[in-house]
Every structure is written in C-alpha cells, then in structure tokens.
mmCIF file of C-alpha atoms in Angstrom:
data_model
loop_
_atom_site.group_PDB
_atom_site.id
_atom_site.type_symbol
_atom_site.label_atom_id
_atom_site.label_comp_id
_atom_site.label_asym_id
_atom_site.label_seq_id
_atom_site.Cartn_x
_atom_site.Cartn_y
_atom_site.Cartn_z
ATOM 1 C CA UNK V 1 16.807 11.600 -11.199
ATOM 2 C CA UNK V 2 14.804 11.542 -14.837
ATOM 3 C CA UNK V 3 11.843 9.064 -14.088
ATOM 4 C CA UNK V 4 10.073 7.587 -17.376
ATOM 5 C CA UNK V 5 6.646 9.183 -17.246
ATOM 6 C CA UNK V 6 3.455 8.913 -19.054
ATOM 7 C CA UNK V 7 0.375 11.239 -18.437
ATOM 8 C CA UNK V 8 -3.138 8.947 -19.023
ATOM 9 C CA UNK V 9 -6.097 9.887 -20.256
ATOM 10 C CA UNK V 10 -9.061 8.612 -21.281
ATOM 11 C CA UNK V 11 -11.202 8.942 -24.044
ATOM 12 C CA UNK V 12 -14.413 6.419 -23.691
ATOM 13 C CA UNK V 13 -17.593 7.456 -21.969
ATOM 14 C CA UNK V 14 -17.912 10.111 -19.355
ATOM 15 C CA UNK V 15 -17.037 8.742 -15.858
ATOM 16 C CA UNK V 16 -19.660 7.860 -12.864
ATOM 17 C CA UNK V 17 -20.189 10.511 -10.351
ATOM 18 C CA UNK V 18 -17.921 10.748 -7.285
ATOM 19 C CA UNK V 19 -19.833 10.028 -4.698
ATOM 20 C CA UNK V 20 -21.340 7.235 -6.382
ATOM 21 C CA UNK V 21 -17.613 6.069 -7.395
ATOM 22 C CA UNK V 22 -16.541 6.498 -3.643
ATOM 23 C CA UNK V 23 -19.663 4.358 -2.215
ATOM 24 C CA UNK V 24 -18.516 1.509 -4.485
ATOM 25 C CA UNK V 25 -14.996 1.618 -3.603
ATOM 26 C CA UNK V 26 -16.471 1.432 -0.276
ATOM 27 C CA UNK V 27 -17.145 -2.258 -0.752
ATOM 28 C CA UNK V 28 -13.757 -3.409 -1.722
ATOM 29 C CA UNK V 29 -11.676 -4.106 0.683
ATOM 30 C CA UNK V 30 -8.182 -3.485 0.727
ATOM 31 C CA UNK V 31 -4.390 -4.014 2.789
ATOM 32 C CA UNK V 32 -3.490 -0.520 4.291
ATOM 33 C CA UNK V 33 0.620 0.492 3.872
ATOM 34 C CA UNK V 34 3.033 2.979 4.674
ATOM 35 C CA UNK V 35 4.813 4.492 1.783
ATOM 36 C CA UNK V 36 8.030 6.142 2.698
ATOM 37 C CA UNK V 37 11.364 7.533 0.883
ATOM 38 C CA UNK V 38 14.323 9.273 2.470
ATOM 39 C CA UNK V 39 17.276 11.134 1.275
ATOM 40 C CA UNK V 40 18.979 14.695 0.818
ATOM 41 C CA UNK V 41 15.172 16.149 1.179
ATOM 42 C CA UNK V 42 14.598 14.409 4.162
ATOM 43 C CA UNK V 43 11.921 11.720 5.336
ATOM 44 C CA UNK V 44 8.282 11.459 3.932
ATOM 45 C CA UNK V 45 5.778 9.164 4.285
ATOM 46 C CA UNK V 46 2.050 8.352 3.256
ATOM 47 C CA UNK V 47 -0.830 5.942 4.455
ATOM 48 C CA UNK V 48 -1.375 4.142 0.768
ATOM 49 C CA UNK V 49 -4.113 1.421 0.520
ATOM 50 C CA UNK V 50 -3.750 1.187 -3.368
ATOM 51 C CA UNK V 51 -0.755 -1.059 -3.278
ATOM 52 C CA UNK V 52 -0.300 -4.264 -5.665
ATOM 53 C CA UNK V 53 2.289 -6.867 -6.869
ATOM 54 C CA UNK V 54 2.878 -6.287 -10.898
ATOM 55 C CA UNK V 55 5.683 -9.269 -12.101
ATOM 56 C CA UNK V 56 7.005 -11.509 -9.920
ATOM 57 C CA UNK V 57 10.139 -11.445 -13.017
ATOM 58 C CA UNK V 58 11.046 -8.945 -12.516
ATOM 59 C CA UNK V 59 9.476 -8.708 -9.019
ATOM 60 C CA UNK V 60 7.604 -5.071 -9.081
ATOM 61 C CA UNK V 61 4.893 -3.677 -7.504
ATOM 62 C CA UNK V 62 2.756 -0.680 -7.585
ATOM 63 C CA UNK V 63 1.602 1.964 -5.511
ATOM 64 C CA UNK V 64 -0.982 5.171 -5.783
ATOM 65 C CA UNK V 65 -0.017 8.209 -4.444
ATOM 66 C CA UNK V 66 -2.151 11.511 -4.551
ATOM 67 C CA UNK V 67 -0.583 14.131 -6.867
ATOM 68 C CA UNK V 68 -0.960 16.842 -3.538
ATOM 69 C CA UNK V 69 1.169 14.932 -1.288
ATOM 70 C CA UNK V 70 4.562 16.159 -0.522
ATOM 71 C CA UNK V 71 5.846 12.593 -0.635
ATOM 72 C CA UNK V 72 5.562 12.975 -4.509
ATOM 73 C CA UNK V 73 8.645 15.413 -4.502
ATOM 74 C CA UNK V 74 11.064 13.405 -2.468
ATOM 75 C CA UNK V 75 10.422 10.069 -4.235
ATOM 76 C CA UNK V 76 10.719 11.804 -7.669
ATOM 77 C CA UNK V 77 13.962 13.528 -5.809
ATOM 78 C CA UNK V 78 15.141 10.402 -4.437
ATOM 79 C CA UNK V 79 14.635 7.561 -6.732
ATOM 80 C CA UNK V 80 13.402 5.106 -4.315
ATOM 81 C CA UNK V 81 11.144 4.052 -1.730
ATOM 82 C CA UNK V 82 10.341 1.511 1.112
ATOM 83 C CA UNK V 83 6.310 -0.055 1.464
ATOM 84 C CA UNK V 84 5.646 -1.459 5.013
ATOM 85 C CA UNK V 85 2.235 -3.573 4.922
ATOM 86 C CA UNK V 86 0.902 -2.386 8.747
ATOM 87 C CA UNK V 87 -0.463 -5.234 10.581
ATOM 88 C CA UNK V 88 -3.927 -4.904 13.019
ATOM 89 C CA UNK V 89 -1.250 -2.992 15.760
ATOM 90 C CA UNK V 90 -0.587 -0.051 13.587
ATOM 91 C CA UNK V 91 -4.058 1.932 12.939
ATOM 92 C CA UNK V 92 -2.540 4.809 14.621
ATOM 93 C CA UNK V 93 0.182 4.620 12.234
ATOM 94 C CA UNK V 94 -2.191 4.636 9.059
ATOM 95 C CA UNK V 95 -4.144 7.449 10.753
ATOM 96 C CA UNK V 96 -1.040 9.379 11.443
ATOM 97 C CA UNK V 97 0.267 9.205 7.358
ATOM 98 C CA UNK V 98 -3.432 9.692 6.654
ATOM 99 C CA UNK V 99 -3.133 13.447 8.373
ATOM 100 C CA UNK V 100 -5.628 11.809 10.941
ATOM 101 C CA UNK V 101 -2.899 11.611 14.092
ATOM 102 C CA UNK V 102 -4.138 10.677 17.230
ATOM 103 C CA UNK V 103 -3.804 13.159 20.312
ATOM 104 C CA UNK V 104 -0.341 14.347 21.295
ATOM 105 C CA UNK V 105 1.095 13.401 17.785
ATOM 106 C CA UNK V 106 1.512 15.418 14.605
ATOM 107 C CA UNK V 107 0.416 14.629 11.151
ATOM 108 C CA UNK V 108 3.217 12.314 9.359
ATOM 109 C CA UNK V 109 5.007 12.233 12.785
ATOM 110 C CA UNK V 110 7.560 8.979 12.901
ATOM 111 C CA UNK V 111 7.768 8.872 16.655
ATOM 112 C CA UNK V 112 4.421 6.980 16.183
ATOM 113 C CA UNK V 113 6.228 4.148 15.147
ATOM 114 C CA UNK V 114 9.814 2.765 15.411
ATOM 115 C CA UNK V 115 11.322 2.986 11.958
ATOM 116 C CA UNK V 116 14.726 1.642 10.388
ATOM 117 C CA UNK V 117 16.233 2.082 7.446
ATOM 118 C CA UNK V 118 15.682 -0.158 4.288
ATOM 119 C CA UNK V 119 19.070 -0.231 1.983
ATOM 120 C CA UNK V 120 17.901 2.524 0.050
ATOM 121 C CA UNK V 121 17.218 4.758 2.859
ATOM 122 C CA UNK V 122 13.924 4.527 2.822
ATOM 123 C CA UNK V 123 12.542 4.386 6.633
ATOM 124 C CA UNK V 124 10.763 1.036 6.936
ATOM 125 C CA UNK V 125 8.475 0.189 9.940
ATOM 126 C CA UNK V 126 10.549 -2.188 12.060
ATOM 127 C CA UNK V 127 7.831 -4.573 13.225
ATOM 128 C CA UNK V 128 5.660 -4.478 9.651
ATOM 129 C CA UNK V 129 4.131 -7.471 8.337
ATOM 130 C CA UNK V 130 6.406 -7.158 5.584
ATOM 131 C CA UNK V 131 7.870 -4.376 3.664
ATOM 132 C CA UNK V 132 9.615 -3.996 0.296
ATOM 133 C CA UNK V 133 12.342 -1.496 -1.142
ATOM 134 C CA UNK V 134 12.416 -0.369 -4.082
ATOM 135 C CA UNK V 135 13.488 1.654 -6.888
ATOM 136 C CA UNK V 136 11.319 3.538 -8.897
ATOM 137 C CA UNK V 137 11.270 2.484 -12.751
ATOM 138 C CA UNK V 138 8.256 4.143 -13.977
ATOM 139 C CA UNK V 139 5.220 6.575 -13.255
ATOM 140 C CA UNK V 140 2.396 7.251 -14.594
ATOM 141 C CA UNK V 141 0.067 9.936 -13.846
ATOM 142 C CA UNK V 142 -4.195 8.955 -13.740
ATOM 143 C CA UNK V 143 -6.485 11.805 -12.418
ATOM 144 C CA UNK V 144 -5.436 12.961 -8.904
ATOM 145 C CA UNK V 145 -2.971 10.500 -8.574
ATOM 146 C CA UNK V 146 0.794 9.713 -9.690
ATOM 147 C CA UNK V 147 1.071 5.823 -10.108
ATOM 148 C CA UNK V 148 5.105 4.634 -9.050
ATOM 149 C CA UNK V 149 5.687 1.229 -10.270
ATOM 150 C CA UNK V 150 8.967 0.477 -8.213
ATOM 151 C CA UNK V 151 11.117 -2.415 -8.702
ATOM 152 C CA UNK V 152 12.039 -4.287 -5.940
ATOM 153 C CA UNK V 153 15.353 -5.065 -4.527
ATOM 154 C CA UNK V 154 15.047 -6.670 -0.976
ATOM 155 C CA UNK V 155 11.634 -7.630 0.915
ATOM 156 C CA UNK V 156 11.311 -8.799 4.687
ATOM 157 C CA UNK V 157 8.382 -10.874 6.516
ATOM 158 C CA UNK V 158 7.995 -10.973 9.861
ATOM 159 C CA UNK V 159 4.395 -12.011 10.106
ATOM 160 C CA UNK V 160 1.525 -11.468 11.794
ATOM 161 C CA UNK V 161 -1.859 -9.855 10.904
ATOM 162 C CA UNK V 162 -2.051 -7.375 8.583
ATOM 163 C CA UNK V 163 -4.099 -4.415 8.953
ATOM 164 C CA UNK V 164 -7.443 -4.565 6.306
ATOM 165 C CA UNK V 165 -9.568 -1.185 5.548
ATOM 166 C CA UNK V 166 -13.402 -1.253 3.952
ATOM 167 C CA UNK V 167 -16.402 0.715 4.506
ATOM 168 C CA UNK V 168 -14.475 3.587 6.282
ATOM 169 C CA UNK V 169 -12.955 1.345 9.003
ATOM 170 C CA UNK V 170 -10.439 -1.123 9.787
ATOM 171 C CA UNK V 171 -10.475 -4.649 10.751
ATOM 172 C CA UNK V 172 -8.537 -7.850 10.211
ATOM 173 C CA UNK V 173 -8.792 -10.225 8.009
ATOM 174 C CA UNK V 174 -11.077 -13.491 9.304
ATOM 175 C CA UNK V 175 -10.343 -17.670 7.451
ATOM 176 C CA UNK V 176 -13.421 -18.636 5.359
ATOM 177 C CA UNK V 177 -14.167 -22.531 5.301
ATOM 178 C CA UNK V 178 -14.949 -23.603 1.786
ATOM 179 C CA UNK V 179 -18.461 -23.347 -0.001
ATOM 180 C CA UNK V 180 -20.271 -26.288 0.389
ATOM 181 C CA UNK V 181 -23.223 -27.730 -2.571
ATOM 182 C CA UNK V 182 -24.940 -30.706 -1.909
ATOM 183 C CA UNK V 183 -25.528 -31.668 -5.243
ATOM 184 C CA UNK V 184 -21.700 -31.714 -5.530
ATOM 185 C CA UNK V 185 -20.304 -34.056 -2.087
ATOM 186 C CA UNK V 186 -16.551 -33.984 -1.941
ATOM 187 C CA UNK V 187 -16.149 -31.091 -4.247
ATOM 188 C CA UNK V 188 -13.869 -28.088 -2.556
ATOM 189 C CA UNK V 189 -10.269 -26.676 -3.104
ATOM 190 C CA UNK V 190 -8.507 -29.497 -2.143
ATOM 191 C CA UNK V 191 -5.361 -26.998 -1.937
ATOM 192 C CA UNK V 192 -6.586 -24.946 1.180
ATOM 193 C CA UNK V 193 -6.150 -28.847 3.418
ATOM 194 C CA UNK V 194 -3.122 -29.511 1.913
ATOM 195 C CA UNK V 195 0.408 -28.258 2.286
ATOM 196 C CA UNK V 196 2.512 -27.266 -0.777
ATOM 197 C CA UNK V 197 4.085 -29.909 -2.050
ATOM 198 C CA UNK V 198 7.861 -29.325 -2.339
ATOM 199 C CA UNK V 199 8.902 -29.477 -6.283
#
C-alpha cells in the first residue's frame, strides 16, 4: 500500500538539549495506548503515549511511533491499525509493548492481555477503555519518529479508568473541584454541575 508521506524539517533556531527536552516532557502528563496492526506480516504492537484526536469531520486521530520499531513495517504493509486507550488495570500491558515485560512474559507478548480483532484486523484489547480502528491516510516523518494520522472507521467504549503516565510513572486520573476567588462569589464553570442539555 503507497501511503502519502512527507519528511519534516525544520529550519528556525537550534533545538534545546535532550535531557533538558526530556525533563520537561516529564511534566506533561499524558493517556498511555496500545498501538497494534495485523495482517499477512503478522501481529505488532507498541505502548504509544503520543496519541491525539485531529477532526472530528472527518473523525481522525494521530499517533507517534518511533522510526526503530518493527510496528512501522507492518502498518506501512498493512494499511491499518487498531488504538486501545489502557485503563489503570493494564500497566503490565504498557510495560510489555514498552519492551519492559514483567517476569515470565516476553517483550510485545499478547498473552498479557486478551485481544480481539477490530474489523480491520487489527488486534484490539478486549476490555480497553476504548479503542479506535483505523486506516492510515497520511504520515509524516519528525526526528525519530513516523507520525500516522489514521482515519477512523469504528470506535468502542466500555469505560472505566484510563491509565495516565507523568514523571516516569503511572497513575490515574483524580476530579478537581473548581477554582474558587473571593473577589468573584458565584463565578465557576457552571457546565461541570450541569448535565448536557439535549439539542
């Protein structure tokens, strides 16, 4: 399959340093995912925390997936893939697709998870908070990393609490009560105490 492809580079002012970069990045913290594709080459997967929504018309998202991976070869082969957000019960999962398995597993085993197949192929993590298949449209390549933005052609959510990653570690996300400012009573998002109002 012929994928659209553009190679990125920049031109402005010479980048941070790594470490410096990675310390940052540190800070943010992000949803953790399973990226998987299956087909004539087989199954491969990858723990991905650089995932996003791009267009909800069409609805696309994006996902970042180290140029050294072997997953890079059987989604370019395949066409597709499957992304199933992990919720707080799958760190073992992320660490196995991170090449971090935990005793008596392999690295990228799927027996550390039960797995089903999306309509694409694409093994999906049965009990994931949600997942998404999808069909690659475009990818770009930034640095160390090949960028698939995949259009998306069936979704499921099931729930629960997804799985959250910062500062090296992972932990689940905890409800914030509004700010409060005593110079302004009464003020607050009005929309977190309400429901959505049908339209």
């Amino acid at each position: 399959m012929t994928i659209p492809e553009a190679d990125v580079r920049s031109t402005t002012a010479p980048p941070v340093p790594k470490d410096r970069f990675r310390a940052a990045m540190g800070a943010a913290a992000t949803g953790v995912t399973v990226v998987a594709t299956g087909g004539p080459l087989g199954r491969f997967a990858q723990t991905v925390s650089a995932m996003c929504s791009v267009s909800e018309e069409p609805p696309t998202l994006l996902v970042c997936v180290n140029r050294r991976s072997p997953l890079n070869e059987a989604i370019q082969a395949h066409g597709t893939f499957a992304v199933s957000v992990l919720g707080r019960q799958h760190d073992h999962v992320a660490d196995t697709f991170a090449g971090r398995p935990w005793p008596g597993k392999e690295r990228w085993d799927f027996t550390c998870g039960e797995w089903t197949h999306a309509p694409s192929g694409a093994p999906r993590l049965t009990d994931a908070v949600a997942s998404f298949d999808c069909a690659v449209d475009t990818r770009l390549t930034v640095g160390t990393h090949h960028i698939y933005v995949g259009l998306i052609h069936e979704v499921t959510a099931a729930g629960g609490t997804p799985l959250v990653y910062s500062d090296r570690r992972y932990a689940r996300p905890e409800a914030v009560a509004p700010s409060t400012f005593p110079a302004f009573p009464g003020a607050g998002p009005a929309h977190r105490d309400q429901q959505r109002m049908p339209r």
